[in-house]
Coordinates of C-alpha atoms and ligand atoms in Angstrom, one line a residue:
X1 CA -21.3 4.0 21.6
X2 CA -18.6 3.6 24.4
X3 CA -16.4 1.3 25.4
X4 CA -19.1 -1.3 27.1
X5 CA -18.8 -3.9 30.4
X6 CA -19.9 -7.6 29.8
X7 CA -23.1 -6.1 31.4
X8 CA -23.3 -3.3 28.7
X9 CA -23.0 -0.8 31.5
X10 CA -21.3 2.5 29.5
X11 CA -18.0 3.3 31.0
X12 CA -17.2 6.2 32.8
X13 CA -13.7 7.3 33.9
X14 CA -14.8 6.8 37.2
X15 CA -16.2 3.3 37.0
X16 CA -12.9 2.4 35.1
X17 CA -10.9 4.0 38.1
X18 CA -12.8 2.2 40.5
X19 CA -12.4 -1.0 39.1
X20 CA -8.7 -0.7 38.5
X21 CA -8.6 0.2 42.3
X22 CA -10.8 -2.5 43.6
X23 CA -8.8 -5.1 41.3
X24 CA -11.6 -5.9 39.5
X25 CA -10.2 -4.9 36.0
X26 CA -7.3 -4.5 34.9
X27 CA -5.7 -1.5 33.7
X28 CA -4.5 -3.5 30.5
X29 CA -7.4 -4.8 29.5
X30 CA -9.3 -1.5 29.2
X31 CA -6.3 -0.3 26.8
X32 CA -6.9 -3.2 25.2
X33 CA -10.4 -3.3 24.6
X34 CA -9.7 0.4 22.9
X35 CA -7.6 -1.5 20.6
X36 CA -9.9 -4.4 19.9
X37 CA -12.3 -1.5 18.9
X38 CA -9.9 0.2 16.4
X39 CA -8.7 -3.5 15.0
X40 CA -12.4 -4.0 14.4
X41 CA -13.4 -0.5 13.4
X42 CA -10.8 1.6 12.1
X43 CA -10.2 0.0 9.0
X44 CA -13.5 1.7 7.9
X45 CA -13.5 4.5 10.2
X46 CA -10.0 5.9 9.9
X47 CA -10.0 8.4 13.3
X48 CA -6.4 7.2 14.3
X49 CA -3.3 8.1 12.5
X50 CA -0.8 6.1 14.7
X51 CA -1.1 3.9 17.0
X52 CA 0.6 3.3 20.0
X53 CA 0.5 0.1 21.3
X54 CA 3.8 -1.1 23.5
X55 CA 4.0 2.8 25.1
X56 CA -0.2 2.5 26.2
X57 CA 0.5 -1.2 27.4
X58 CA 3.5 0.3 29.6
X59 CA 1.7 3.1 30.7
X60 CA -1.3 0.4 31.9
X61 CA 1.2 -2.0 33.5
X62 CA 2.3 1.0 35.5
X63 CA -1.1 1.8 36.8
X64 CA -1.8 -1.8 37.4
X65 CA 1.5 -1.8 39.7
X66 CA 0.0 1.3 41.7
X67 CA -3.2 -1.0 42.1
X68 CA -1.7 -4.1 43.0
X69 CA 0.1 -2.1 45.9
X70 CA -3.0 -0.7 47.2
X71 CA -1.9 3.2 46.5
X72 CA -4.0 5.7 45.7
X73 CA -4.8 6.3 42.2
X74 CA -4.9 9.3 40.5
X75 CA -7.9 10.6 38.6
X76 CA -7.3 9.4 35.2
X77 CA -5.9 6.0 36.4
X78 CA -6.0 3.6 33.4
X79 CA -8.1 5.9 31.4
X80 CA -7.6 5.0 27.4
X81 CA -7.5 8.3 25.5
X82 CA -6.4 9.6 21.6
X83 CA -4.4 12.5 20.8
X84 CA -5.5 15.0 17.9
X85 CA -2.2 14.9 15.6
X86 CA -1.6 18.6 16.1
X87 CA -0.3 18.2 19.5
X88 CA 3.2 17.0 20.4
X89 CA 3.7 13.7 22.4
X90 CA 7.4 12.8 22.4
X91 CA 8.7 10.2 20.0
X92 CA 5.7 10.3 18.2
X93 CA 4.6 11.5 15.1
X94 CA 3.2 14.6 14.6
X95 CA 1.8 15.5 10.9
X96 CA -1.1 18.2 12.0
X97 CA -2.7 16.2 9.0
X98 CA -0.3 17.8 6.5
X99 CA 2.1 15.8 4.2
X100 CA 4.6 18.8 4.9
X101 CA 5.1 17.2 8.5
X102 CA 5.3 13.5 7.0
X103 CA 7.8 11.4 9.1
X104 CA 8.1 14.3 11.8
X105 CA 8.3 13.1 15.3
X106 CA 7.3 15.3 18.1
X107 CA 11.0 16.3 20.1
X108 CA 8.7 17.1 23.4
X109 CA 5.2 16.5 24.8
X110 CA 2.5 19.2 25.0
X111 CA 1.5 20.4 28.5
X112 CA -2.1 19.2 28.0
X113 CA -0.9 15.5 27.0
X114 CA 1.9 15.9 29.9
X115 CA -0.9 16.3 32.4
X116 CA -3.5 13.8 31.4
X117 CA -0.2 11.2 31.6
X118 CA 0.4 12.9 34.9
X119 CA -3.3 12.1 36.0
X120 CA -2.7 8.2 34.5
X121 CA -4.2 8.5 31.5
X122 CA -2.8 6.1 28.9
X123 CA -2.6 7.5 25.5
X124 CA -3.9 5.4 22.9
X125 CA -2.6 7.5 19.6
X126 CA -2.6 10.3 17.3
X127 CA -6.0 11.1 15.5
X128 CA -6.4 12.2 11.7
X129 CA -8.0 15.8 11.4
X130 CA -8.0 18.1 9.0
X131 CA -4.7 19.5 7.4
X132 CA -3.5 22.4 10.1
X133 CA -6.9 22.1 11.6
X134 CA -8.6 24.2 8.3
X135 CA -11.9 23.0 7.9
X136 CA -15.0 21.7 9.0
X137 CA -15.4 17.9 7.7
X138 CA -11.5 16.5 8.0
X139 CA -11.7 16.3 4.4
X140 CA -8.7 18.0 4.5
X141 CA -6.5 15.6 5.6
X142 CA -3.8 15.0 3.7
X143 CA -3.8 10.8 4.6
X144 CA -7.4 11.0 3.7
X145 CA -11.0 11.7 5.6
X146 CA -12.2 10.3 8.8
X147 CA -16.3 8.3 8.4
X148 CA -18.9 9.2 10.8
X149 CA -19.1 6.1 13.3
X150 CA -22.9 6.6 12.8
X151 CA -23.1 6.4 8.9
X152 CA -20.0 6.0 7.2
X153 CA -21.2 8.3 4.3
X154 CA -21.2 11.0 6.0
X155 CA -18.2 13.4 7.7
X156 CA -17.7 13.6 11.4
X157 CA -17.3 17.3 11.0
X158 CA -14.1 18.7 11.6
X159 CA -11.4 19.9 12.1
X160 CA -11.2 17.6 15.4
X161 CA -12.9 14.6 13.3
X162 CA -11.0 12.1 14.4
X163 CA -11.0 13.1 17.8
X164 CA -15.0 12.7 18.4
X165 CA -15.3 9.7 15.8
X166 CA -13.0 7.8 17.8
X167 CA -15.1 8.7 21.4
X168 CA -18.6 7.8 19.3
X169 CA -16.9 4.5 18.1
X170 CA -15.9 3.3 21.0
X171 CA -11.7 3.8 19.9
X172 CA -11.1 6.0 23.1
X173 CA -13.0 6.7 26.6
X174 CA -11.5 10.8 25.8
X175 CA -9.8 12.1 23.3
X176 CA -8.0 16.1 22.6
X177 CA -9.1 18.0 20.3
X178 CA -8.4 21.5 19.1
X179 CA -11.2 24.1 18.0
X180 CA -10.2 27.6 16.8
X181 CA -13.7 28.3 15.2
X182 CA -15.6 25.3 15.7
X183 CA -13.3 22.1 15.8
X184 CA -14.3 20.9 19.2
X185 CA -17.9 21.9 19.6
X186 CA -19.1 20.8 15.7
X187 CA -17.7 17.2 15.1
X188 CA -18.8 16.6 18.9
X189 CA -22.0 17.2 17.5
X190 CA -22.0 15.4 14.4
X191 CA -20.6 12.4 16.2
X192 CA -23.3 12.4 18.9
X193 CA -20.5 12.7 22.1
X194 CA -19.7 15.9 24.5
X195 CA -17.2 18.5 23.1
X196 CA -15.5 21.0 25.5
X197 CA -14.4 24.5 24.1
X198 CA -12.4 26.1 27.1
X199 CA -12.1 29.8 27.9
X200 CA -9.1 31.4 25.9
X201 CA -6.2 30.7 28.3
X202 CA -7.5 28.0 30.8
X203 CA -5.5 25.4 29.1
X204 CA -2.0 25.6 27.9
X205 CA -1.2 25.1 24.3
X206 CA 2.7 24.8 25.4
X207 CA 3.2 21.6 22.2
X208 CA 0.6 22.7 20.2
X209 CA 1.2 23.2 16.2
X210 CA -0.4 26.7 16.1
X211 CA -3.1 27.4 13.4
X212 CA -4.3 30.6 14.4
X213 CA -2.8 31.9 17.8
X214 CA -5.8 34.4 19.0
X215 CA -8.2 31.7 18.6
X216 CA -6.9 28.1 19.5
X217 CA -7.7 26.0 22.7
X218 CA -7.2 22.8 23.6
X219 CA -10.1 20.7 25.1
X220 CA -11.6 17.6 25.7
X221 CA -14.2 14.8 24.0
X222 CA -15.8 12.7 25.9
X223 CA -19.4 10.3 26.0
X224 CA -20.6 11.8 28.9
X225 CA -20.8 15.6 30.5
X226 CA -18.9 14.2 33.5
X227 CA -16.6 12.4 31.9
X228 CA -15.7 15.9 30.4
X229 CA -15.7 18.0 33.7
X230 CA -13.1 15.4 34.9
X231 CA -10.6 15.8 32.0
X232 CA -11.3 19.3 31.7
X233 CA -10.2 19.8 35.5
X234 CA -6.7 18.2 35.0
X235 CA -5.6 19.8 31.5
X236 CA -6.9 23.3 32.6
X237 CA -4.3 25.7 34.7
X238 CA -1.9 27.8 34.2
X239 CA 1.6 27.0 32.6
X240 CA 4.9 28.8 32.5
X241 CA 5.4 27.9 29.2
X242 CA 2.5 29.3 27.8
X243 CA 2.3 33.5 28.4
X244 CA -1.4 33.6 26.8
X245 CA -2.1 30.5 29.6
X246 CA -4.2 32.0 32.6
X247 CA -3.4 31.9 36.3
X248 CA -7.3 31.9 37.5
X249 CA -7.7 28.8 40.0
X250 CA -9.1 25.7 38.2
X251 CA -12.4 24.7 40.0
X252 CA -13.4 21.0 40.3
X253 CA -15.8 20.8 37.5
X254 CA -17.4 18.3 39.1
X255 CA -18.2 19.3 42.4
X256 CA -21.4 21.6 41.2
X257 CA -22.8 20.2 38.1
X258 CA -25.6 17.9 39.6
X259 CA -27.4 21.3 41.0
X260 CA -29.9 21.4 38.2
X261 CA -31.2 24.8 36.1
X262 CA -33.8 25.8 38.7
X263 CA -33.7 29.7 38.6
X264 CA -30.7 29.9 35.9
X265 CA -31.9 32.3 33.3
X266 CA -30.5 30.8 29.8
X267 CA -30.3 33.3 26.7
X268 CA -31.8 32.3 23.6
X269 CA -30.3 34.4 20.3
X270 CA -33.0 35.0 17.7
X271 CA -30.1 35.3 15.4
X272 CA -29.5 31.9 15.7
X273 CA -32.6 30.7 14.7
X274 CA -33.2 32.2 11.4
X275 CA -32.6 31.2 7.8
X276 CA -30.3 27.9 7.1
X277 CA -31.2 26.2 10.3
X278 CA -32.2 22.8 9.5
X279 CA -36.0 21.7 10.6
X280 CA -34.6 18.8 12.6
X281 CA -32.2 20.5 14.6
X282 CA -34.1 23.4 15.1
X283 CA -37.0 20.7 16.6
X284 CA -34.2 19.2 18.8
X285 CA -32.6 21.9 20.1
X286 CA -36.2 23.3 21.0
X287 CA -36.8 20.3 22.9
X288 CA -34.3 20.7 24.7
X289 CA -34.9 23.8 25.5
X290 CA -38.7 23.3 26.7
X291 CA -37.2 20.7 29.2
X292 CA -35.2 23.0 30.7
X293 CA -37.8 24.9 31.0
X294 CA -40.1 22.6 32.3
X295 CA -36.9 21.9 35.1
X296 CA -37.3 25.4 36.1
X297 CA -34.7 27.7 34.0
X298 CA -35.9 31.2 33.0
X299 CA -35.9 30.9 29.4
X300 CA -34.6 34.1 28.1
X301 CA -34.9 35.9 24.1
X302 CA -32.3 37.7 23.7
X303 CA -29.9 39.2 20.8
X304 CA -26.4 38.9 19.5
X305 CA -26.4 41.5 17.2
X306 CA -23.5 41.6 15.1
X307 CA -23.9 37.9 14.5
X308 CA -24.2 38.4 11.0
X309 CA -20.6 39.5 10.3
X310 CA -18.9 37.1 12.2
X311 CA -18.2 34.3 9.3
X312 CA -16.6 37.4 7.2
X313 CA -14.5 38.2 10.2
X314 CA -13.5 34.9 11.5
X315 CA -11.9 34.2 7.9
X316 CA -9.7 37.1 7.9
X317 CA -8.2 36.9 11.5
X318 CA -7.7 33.0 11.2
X319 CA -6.0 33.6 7.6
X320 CA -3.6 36.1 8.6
X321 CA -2.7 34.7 11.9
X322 CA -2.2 31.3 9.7
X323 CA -0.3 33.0 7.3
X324 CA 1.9 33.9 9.7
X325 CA 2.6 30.5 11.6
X326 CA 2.9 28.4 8.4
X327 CA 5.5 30.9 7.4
X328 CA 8.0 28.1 9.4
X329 CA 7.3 25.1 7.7
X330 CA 9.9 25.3 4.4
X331 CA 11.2 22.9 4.2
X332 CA 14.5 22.8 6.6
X333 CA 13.7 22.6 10.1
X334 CA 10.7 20.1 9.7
X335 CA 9.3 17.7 8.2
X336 CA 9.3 17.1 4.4
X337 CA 11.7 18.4 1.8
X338 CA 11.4 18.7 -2.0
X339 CA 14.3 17.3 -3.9
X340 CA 16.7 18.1 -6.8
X341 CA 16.3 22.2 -6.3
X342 CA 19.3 24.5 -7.7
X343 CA 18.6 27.3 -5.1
X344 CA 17.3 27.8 -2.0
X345 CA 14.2 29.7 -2.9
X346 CA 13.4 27.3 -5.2
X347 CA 13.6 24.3 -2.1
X348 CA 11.2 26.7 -0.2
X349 CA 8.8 27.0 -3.2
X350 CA 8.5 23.7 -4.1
X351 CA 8.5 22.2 -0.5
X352 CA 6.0 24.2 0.6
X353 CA 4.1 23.8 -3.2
X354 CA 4.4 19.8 -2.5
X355 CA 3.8 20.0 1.2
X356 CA 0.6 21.8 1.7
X357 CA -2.4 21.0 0.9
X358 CA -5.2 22.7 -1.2
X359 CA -7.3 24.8 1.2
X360 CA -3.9 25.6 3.4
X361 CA -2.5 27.3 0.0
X362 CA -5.8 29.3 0.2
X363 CA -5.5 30.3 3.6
X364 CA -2.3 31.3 3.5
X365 CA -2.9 33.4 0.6
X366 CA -6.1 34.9 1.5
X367 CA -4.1 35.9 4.8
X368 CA -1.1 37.0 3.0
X369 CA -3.4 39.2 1.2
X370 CA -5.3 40.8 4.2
X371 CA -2.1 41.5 6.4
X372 CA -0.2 43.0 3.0
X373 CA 0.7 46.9 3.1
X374 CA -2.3 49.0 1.7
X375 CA -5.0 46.1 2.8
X376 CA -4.2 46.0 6.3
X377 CA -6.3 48.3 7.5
X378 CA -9.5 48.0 5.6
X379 CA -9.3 44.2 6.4
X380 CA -6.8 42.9 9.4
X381 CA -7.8 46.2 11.5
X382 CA -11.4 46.2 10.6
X383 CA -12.2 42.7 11.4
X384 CA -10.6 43.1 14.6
X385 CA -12.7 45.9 15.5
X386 CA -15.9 43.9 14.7
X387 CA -13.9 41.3 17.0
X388 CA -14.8 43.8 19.8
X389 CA -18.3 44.5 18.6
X390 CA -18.9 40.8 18.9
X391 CA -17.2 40.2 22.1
X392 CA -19.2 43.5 23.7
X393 CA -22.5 41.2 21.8
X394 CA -21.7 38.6 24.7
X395 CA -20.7 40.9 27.5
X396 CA -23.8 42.6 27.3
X397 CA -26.2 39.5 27.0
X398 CA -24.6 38.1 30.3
X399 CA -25.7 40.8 32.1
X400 CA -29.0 39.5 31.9
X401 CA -28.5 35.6 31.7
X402 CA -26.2 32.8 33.0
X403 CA -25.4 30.7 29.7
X404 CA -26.6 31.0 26.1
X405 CA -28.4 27.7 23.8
X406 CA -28.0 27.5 20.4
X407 CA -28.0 24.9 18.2
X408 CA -23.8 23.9 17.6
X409 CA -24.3 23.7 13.8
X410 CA -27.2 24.4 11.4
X411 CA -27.3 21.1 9.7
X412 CA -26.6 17.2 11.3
X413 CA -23.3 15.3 9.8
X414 CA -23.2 16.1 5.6
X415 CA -22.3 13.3 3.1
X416 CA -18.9 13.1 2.1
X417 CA -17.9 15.3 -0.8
X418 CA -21.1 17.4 -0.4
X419 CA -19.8 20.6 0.5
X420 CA -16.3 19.6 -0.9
X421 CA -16.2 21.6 -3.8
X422 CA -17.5 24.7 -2.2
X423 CA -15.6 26.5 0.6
X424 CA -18.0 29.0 1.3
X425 CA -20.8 26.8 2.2
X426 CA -17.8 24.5 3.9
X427 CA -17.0 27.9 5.8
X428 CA -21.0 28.5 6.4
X429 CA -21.1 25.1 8.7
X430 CA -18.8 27.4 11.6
X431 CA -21.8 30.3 11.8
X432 CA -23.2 29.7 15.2
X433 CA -19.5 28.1 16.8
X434 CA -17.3 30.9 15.0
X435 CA -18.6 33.6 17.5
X436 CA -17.4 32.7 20.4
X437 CA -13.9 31.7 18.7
X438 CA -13.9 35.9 18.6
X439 CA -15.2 36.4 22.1
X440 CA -12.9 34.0 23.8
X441 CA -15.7 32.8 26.1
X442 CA -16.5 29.1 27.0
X443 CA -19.0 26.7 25.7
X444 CA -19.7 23.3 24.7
X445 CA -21.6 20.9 22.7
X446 CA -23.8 18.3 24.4
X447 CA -26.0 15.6 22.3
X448 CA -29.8 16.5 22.5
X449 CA -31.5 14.2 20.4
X450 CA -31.5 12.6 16.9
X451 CA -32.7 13.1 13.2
X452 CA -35.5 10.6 11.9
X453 CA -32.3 8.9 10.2
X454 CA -30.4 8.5 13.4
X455 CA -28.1 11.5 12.9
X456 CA -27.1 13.3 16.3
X457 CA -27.7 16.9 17.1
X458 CA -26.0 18.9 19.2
X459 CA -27.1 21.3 21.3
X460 CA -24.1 24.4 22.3
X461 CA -23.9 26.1 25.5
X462 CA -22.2 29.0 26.0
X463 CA -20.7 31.0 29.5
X464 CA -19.1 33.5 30.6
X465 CA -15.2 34.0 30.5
X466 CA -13.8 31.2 32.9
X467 CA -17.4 30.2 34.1
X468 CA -16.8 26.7 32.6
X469 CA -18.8 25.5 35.8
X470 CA -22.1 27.0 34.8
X471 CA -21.5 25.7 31.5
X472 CA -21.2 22.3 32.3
X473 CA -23.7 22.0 35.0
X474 CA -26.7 22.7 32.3
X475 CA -25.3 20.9 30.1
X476 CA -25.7 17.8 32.8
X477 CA -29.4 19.0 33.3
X478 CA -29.5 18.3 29.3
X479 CA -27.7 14.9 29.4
X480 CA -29.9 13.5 32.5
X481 CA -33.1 15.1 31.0
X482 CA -33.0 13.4 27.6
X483 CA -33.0 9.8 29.6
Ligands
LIG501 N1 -13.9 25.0 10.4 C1 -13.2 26.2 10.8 C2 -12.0 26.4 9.9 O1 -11.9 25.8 8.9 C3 -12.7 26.0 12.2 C4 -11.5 25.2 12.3 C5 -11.0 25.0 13.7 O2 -11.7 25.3 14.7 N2 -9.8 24.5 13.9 O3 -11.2 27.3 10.1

């Protein structure tokens, strides 16, 4: 669902721009009707962790002023949109979904948020995820989980849960997310909305709390694959505050997405459809497929060898990169503090024993472990030699194709407390999103259909390095083929 007209006409950022230009709408009241939304659906829901009423209101009164005297607006103008809670947006809070950041209020804003703001975007909030971004169903977040907006017993995948639950419900017109092995691209899919994963370094994560630093981006959620290109375009580009942030030219996403997939040759990995894939999403994700045939793509086989050890590899590089950026939270410079201790190695221990939650503890001792003297090699240094051999998978299959379909996960949305008790199979809903964490190439997750019981599917694209373009423009031949 989006946020909907009086004639039930979907919003799209530009229909909201235009309208805020032409004086028909108000800026205001589109803010507003975001926050009817979460008054009538959040209770339930639970996406948004604060709200932020009087600053949105301000930031739509100031766009409404541009309107009234007839300037131009920018491209975001009036646009409503939610902020996952592990980026910074000053004065507000900023708990990563952790009770070790309880009460913590961001001392700066994050380059992404600065430039949607920049573009006239009005920023809603701060949406619940999992703790640190570690996992895959925001069950791990510590001020409880976030419901699927299209059957409340079920998770809206993770870690970026709250991010894509509030898009589906109609809480946001964008929202941020993070994905380091999945986080964008899988709850976008669960939650039946369009998930961007950017190319490592296109946008900065100046003001983002780092989980793993060789593996997070920043990108968007929206409802549509437009709506997407759009927000993509004005968080992407390089920062001098970010060194890993690239200084390629940002295209506009826009201009080239409506060419169709006539001639594109599109790679299809046998290694993604084998064992574990769900019936229904391997029927949807072949339909898709067969229409984009049938619209003129070259429909490719091709294969992704090393595939198989990417779960195994992904788990050691993002615990020992975690390992080493939790290291900061003990309890002095942020956040929460554990009382009464008589030294202060016992106020580290026991802040950081009350502060984190359980599968953070795990992490950062399964990455302790890996990274310590004797193991380094025969884990740390090993996985990121199979890194390369996965990387080199891609290189080589984009010789011969412009974009890769998979499906984004192997299963629709899971009931709550399914896979709680079991973090490998938890870790098992990441195997077709995890690889191109490792490669650092693009991709994204577009809706391609629906289960028997009304459960989206997601359909994931994947480009080249920095070929974002290609990426989105099949991913519009999907959207405008489905209808
Ligand atoms: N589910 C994966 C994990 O738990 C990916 C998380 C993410 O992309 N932030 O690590």
């Amino acid at each position: 669902m989006t946020v909907e007209t009086a004639a039930t006409k979907p919003l799209s950022i530009s229909n909201i721009r235009d309208s805020i230009a032409s004086g028909a709408r108000s800026s205001s009241s589109f803010a507003e009707a975001c926050f009817c939304q979460i008054d009538a659906r959040d209770a339930q829901i639970h996406a948004y962790l604060s709200i932020n009423r009087e600053r949105a209101l301000e930031q739509a009164m100031s766009m409404d002023g541009l309107a009234k005297k007839g300037e131009v607006l920018p491209v975001l103008a009036g646009v409503p949109i939610g902020i996952k809670d592990v980026l910074m947006v000053e004065g507000l809070q900023a708990t990563a979904g952790s009770r070790i950041l309880e009460g913590y209020r961001a001392p700066y804003t994050a380059t992404a948020v600065k430039k949607l703001e920049a573009a006239g975007a009005i920023i809603l909030g701060k949406l619940n995820c999992d703790e640190f971004a570690m996992g895959s169903s925001n069950e791990n977040s510590a001020y409880g989980p976030v419901r699927n907006p299209h059957a409340l017993d079920r998770v809206p995948g993770g870690s970026s849960g709250g991010s894509a639950a509030a898009v589906a419900a109609g809480m946001a017109v964008a929202t941020l997310g993070t994905d380091t092995g999945g986080s964008i691209r899988q709850p976008a899919s669960f939650c039946g909305v369009v998930g961007i994963l950017p190319t490592y370094g296109r946008v900065s994560r100046y003001g983002l709390i780092a989980f793993a630093s060789s593996l997070d981006r920043i990108g968007p959620f929206t409802a549509n694959v437009r709506d997407a290109a759009t927000v993509l375009g004005v968080i992407a580009g390089h920062d001098p505050l970010d060194a890993t942030s690239s200084s390629q030219l940002v295209p506009d996403y826009t201009a080239e997405m409506d060419k169709g997939v006539a001639g594109l040759r599109l790679g299809v990995p046998s290694e993604y459809f084998a064992e574990g894939l769900d019936p229904k999403v391997r029927a949807a994700v072949e339909r898709s497929i067969d229409q984009l045939r049938a619209a003129g793509a070259v429909i490719k086989p091709i294969s992704l060898p090393h595939t198989h050890y990417a779960i195994p590899t992904y788990y050691i590089i993002a615990t020992a990169e975690a390992s080493a950026n939790l290291a900061r939270f003990d309890g002095v410079r942020y956040g929460f503090r554990a009382k009464d201790s008589d030294t202060l190695s016992a106020m580290y221990r026991r802040s950081r024993d009350g502060g984190f939650g359980p599968e953070v503890k795990r992490r950062i001792m399964l990455g302790t472990y890996a990274l310590s003297a004797g193991y380094y090699d025969a884990y740390y240094k090993k996985a990121q030699q199979v890194r390369r051999l996965l990387a080199e998978d891609f290189l080589k299959a984009f010789a011969e194709v412009d974009a890769i379909l998979t499906p984004t996960a192997p299963t629709p949305a899971f009931r709550l407390g399914e896979k709680a008790d079991d973090p490998v199979s938890m870790y098992l809903a990441d195997i077709y999103t995890v690889t191109a964490s490792l490669a650092g190439i693009c991709g994204l997750s577009v809706p391609c259909g629906k289960s028997r019981e009304g459960l989206p599917i997601g359909l994931q694209i994947l480009g080249k390095h920095f070929d974002e373009a290609m990426v989105l423009r099949v991913a519009q031949a999907v959207e405008t083929l489905q209808q």
